[in-house]
Coordinates of C-alpha atoms and ligand atoms in Angstrom, one line a residue:
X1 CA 0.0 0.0 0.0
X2 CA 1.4 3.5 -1.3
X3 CA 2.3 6.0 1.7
X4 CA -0.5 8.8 1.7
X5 CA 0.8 11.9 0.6
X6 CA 0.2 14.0 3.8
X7 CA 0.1 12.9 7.3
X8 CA -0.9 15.0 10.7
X9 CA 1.8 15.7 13.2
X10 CA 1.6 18.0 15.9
X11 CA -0.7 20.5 14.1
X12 CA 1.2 20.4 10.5
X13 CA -0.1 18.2 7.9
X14 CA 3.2 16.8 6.3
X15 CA 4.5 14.5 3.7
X16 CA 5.2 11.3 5.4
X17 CA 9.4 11.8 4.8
X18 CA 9.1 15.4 6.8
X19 CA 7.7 13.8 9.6
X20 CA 9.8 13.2 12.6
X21 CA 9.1 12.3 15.9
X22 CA 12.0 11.9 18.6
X23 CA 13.7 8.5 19.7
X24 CA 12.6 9.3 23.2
X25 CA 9.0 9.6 22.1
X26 CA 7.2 8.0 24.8
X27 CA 5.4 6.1 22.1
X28 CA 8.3 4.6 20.9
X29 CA 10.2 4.2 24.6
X30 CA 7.4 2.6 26.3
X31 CA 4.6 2.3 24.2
X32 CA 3.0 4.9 26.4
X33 CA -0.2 6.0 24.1
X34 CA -3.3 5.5 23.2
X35 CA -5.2 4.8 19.2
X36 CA -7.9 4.6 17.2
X37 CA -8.8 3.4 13.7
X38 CA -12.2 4.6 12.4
X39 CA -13.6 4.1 9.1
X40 CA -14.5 6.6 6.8
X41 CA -17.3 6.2 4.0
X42 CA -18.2 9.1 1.9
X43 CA -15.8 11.2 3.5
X44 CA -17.5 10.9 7.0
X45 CA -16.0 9.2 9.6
X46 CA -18.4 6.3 10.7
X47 CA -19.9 6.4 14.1
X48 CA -17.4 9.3 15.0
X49 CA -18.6 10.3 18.5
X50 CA -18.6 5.8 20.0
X51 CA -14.6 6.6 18.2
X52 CA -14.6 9.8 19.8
X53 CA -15.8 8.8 23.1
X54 CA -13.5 5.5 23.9
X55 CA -10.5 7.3 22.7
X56 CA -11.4 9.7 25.5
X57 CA -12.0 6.9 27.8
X58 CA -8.7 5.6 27.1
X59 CA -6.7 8.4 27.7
X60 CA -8.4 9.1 30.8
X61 CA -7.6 5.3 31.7
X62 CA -3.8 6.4 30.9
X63 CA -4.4 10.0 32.8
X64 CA -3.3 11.4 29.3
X65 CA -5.7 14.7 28.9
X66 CA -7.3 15.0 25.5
X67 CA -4.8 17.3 23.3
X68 CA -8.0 18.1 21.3
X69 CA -11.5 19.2 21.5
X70 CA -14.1 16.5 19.2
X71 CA -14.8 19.8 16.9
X72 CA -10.8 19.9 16.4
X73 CA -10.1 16.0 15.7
X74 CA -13.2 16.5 13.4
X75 CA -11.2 19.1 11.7
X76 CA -7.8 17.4 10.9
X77 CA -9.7 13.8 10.1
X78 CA -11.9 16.1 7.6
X79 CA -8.5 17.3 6.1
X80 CA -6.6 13.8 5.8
X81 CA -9.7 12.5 4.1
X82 CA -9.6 14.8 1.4
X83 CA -6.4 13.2 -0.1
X84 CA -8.7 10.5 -1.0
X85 CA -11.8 11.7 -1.6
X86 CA -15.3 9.3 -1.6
X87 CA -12.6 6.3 -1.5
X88 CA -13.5 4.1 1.8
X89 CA -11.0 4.8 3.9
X90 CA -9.9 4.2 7.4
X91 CA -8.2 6.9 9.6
X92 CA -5.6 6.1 12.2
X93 CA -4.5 8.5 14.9
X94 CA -2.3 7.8 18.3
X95 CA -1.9 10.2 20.9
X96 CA 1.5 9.5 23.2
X97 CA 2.8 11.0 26.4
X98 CA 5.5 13.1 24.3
X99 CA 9.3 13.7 24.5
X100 CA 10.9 12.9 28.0
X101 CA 14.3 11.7 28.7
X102 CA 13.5 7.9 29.9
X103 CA 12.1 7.4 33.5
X104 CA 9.1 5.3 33.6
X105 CA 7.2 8.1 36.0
X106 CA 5.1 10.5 34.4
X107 CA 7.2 13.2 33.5
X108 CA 6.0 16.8 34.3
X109 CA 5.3 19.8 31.7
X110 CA 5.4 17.7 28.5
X111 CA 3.3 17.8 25.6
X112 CA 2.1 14.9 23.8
X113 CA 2.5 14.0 20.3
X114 CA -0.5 13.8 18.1
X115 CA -0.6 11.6 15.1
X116 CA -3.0 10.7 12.5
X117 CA -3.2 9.6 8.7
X118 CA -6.0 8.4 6.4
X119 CA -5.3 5.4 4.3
X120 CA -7.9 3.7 1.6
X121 CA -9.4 1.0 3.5
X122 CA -8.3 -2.6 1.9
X123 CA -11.8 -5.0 2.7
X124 CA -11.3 -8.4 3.3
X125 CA -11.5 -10.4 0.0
X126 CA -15.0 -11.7 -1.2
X127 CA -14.4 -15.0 -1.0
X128 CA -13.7 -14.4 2.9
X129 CA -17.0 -12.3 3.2
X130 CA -18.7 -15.0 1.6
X131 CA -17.3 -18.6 2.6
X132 CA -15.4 -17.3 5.9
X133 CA -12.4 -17.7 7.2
X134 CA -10.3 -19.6 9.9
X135 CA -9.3 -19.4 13.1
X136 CA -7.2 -20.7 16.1
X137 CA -7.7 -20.3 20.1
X138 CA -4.3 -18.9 21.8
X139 CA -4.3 -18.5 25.5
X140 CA -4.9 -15.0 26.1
X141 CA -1.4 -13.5 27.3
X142 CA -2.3 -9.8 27.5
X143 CA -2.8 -7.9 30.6
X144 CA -5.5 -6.7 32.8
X145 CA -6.5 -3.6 31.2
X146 CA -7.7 -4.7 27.4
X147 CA -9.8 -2.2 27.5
X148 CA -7.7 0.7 27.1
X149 CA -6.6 1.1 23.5
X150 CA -3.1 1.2 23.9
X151 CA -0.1 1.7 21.4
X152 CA 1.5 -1.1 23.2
X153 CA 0.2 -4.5 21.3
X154 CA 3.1 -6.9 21.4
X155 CA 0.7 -9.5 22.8
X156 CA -1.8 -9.1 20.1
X157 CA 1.0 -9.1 17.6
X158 CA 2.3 -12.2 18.5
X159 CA -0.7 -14.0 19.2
X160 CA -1.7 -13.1 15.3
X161 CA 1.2 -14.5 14.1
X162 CA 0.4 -17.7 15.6
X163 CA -2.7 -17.8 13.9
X164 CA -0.7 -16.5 10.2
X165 CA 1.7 -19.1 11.4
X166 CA -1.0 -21.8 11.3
X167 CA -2.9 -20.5 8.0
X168 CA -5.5 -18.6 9.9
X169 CA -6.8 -15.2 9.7
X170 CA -7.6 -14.7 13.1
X171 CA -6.7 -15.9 16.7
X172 CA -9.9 -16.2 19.0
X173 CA -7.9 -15.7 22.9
X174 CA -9.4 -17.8 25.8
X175 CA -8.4 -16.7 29.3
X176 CA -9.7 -19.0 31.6
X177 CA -11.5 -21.2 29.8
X178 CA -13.4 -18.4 28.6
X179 CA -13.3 -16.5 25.0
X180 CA -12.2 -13.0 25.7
X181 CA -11.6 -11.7 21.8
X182 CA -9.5 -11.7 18.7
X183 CA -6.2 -10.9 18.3
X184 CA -7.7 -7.7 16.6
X185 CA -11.3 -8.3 16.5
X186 CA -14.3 -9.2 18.8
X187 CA -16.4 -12.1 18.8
X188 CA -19.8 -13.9 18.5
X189 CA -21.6 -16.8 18.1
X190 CA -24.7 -18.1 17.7
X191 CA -26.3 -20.8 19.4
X192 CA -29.7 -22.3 19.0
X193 CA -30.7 -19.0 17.0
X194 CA -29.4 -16.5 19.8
X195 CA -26.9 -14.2 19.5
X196 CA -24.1 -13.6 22.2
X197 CA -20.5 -11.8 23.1
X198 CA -18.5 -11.5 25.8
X199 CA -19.8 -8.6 28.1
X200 CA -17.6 -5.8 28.3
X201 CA -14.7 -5.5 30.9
X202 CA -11.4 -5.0 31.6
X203 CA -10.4 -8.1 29.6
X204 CA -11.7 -7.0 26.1
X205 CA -11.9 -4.2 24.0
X206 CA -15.2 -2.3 23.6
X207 CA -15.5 -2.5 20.3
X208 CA -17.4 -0.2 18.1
X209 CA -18.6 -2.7 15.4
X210 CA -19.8 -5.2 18.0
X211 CA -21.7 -2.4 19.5
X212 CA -23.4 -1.9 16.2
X213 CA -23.9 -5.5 15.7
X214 CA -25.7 -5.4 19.1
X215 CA -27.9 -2.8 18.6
X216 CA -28.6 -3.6 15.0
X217 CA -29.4 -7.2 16.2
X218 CA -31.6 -5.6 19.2
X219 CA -33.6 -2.9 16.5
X220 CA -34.2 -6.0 14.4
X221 CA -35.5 -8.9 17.1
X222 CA -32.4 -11.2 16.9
X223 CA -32.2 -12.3 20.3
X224 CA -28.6 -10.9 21.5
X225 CA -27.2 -11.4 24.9
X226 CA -23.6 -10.1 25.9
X227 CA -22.2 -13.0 28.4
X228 CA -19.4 -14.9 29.0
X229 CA -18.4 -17.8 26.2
X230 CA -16.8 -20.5 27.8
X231 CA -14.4 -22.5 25.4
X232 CA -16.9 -25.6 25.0
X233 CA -19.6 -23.3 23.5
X234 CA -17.3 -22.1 21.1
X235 CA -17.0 -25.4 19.6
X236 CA -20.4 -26.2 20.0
X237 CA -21.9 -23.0 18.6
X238 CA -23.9 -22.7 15.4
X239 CA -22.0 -19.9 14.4
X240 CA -19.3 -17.4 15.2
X241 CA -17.8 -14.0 13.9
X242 CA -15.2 -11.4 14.2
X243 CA -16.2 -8.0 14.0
X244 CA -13.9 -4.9 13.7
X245 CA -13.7 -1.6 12.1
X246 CA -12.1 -2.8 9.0
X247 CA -13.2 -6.1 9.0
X248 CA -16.9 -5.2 9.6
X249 CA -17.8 -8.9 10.2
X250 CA -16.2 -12.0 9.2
X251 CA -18.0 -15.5 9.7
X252 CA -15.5 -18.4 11.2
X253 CA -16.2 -21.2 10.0
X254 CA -13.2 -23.3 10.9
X255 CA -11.4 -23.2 14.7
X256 CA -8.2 -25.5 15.4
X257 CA -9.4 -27.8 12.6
X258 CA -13.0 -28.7 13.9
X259 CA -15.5 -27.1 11.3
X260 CA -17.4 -24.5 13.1
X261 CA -21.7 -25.4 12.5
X262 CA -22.0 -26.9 8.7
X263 CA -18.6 -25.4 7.9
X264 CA -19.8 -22.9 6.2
X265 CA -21.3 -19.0 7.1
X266 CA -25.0 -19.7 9.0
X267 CA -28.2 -17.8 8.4
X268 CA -27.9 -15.0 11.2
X269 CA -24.4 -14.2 10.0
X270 CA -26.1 -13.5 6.7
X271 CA -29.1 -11.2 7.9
X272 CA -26.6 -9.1 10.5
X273 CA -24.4 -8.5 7.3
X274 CA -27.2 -7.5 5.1
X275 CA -28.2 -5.2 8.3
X276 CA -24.8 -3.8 8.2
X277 CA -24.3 -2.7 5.0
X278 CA -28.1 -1.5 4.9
X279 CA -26.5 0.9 7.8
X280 CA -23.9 1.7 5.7
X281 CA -25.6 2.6 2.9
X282 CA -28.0 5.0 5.4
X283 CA -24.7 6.8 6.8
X284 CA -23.1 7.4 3.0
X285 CA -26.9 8.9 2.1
X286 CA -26.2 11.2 5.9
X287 CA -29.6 9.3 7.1
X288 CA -27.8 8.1 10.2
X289 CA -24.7 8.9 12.6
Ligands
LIG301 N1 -8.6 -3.2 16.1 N2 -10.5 -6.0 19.9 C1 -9.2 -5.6 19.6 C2 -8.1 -6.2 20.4 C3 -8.9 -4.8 18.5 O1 -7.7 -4.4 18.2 C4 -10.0 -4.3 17.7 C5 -9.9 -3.4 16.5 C6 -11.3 -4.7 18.1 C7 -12.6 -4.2 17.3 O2 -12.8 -2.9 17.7 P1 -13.6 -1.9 16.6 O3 -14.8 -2.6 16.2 O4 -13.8 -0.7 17.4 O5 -12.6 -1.7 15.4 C8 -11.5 -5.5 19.2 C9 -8.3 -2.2 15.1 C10 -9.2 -2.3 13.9 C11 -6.8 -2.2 14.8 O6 -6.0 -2.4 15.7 O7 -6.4 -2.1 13.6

C-alpha cells in the first residue's frame, strides 16, 4: 500500500518523509499511548462520536488529557480524508505521552505528540466475506487492562502471528477457559438461533462494530445477549464471527481444525451483514450517525 501523501503531526499536515518524531518519544520508549482506527465512507468518519468517546476513555484510563477538542479532531480527520476523496477509507491516529528523557514516572510539563493519517481501506476479500475464514484459540497472554486502546500491542502481535503461522486469519484468545476476543477483533456466536459476546470488561476491548452489531441485532428482534463464552460453547456454537472496524464482520467457519456449524457461514451471520451494510448505505446517504 502506497504512503498517503500528507500525514498529521503536531498541528502540521506533512508528507510522510518530513515527519519526525524523537527517539525518546514515549510512544516509541514505552509504548506509552493511546489509538484509534475509524472508518470513513463518503468522506464521513463512521460512528465518530462511539470513536470519539472510547478514545477519550482511554486516555483518561492512561491520565493522558485529551490534546484536542471533538470539533478539532473532526477538523484534521476532515483534512486527511480529502487526499482521497469518496474512497472508503480508514483513519488512524495515536496520541503518546510526548518527549521525555526515559524514567518510567510520568514526566511533568510535556506535551504529547498527536498523530494521524487516512489510508484507503483494503476490505477483506470476497471469498472471505462470503465462505469465511479460519481461526485458532491462543491462551490470552495480555494484561488486565484490554480495554484501554493502547499503542502497546506486542501481545496481540504475536498472538496473530500464531494464527498467520497456522494459515488462519484470526486468533480467538481464551483466558480462563473463557473467550475473551480476537487478536484484533471481537467475537460472537450463535447458538440455538441466539446471539451472544463477551460482556464488556477489563479483559476485552469495547468495540465499536460489536456495538453496532448489538444494537442492529436488538432494533431487528435477533435475540442478543452479551455473556461470557466459555471455550466448550465455542466449539459447539452454530456460528461465530469477528467484528472490527475494518473487518466489519467476518464468519469463522473453521477453529483448530473442527469445522465451526456446517462449515460454512449460518443464516444470522447473513441477515446481520445485510443489516450492516443497509446501515452503511444510510450513513453514505447522511440518514444516520
Ligand atoms: N482493532 N479488539 C481488539 C483487540 C482490537 O484491536 C479491535 C480493533 C477490536 C474491534 O474494535 P472496533 O470494532 O472498534 O474496530 C476488538 C483495530 C481495527 C486495529 O487495531 O487495527
Amino acid at each position: 500500500m502506497a504512503l498517503p501523501k500528507h500525514v498529521y503531526l503536531n498541528g502540521e499536515f506533512l508528507p510522510p518523509e518530513s515527519a519526525r518524531i524523537s527517539v525518546f518519544d514515549r510512544g516509541f520508549v514505552f509504548g506509552d499511548g493511546v489509538y484509534e482506527v475509524i472508518p470513513v465512507y463518503g468522506g464521513r468518519p463512521f460512528r465518530l462520536s462511539h470513536h470519539l468517546l472510547r478514545l477519550e476513555a482511554s486516555l483518561a484510563a492512561i491520565r493522558l488529557p485529551n490534546p484536542m477538542a471533538p470539533d478539532e479532531w473532526a477538523e484534521i480527520f476532515h483534512a486527511l480524508a480529502e487526499e482521497y476523496g469518496p474512497v472508503d477509507q480508514s483513519i488512524y491516529l495515536e496520541v503518546t505521552r510526548g518527549v521525555a528523557p526515559r524514567d518510567h514516572a510520568f514526566p511533568s510539563g510535556t506535551a504529547a505528540t498527536v498523530f494521524a493519517y487516512a489510508q484507503p481501506l483494503t476490505y477483506p476479500p470476497p471469498e472471505q466475506i462470503q465462505a469465511g475464514v479460519h481461526a485458532i484459540t491462543v491462551p490470552d497472554i495480555r494484561w488486565s487492562r484490554c480495554d484501554i486502546k493502547a499503542i502497546a500491542l506486542l501481545a496481540n502481535v504475536l498472538m496473530r502471528q500464531t494464527a498467520v503461522e497456522n494459515g488462519c486469519a484470526e486468533a480467538i484468545l481464551i483466558r480462563d477457559d473463557r473467550v475473551t476476543e480476537g487478536a484484533a477483533s471481537n467475537i460472537f456466536i450463535v447458538s440455538g438461533g441466539v446471539l451472544s459476546t463477551p460482556p464488556k470488561g477489563p479483559f476485552i476491548l469495547p468495540g465499536i462494530t460489536r456495538d453496532l452489531v448489538i444494537e442492529l441485532a436488538h432494533r431487528n428482534n435477533i435475540a442478543c445477549a452479551e455473556k461470557e463464552i466459555h471455550r466448550p460453547e465455542l466449539f459447539a456454537a452454530d456460528e461465530v464471527w469477528m467484528t472490527s472496524s475494518t473487518k466489519e464482520i467476518l464468519p469463522i467457519v473453521r477453529i483448530d481444525n473442527h469445522d465451526v456449524g456446517g462449515g460454512q457461514p449460518g443464516p444470522v451471520y447473513t441477515h446481520l451483514q445485510a443489516l450492516y451494510q443497509d446501515y452503511k448505505r444510510a450513513f453514505r446517504k447522511q440518514e444516520v450517525d
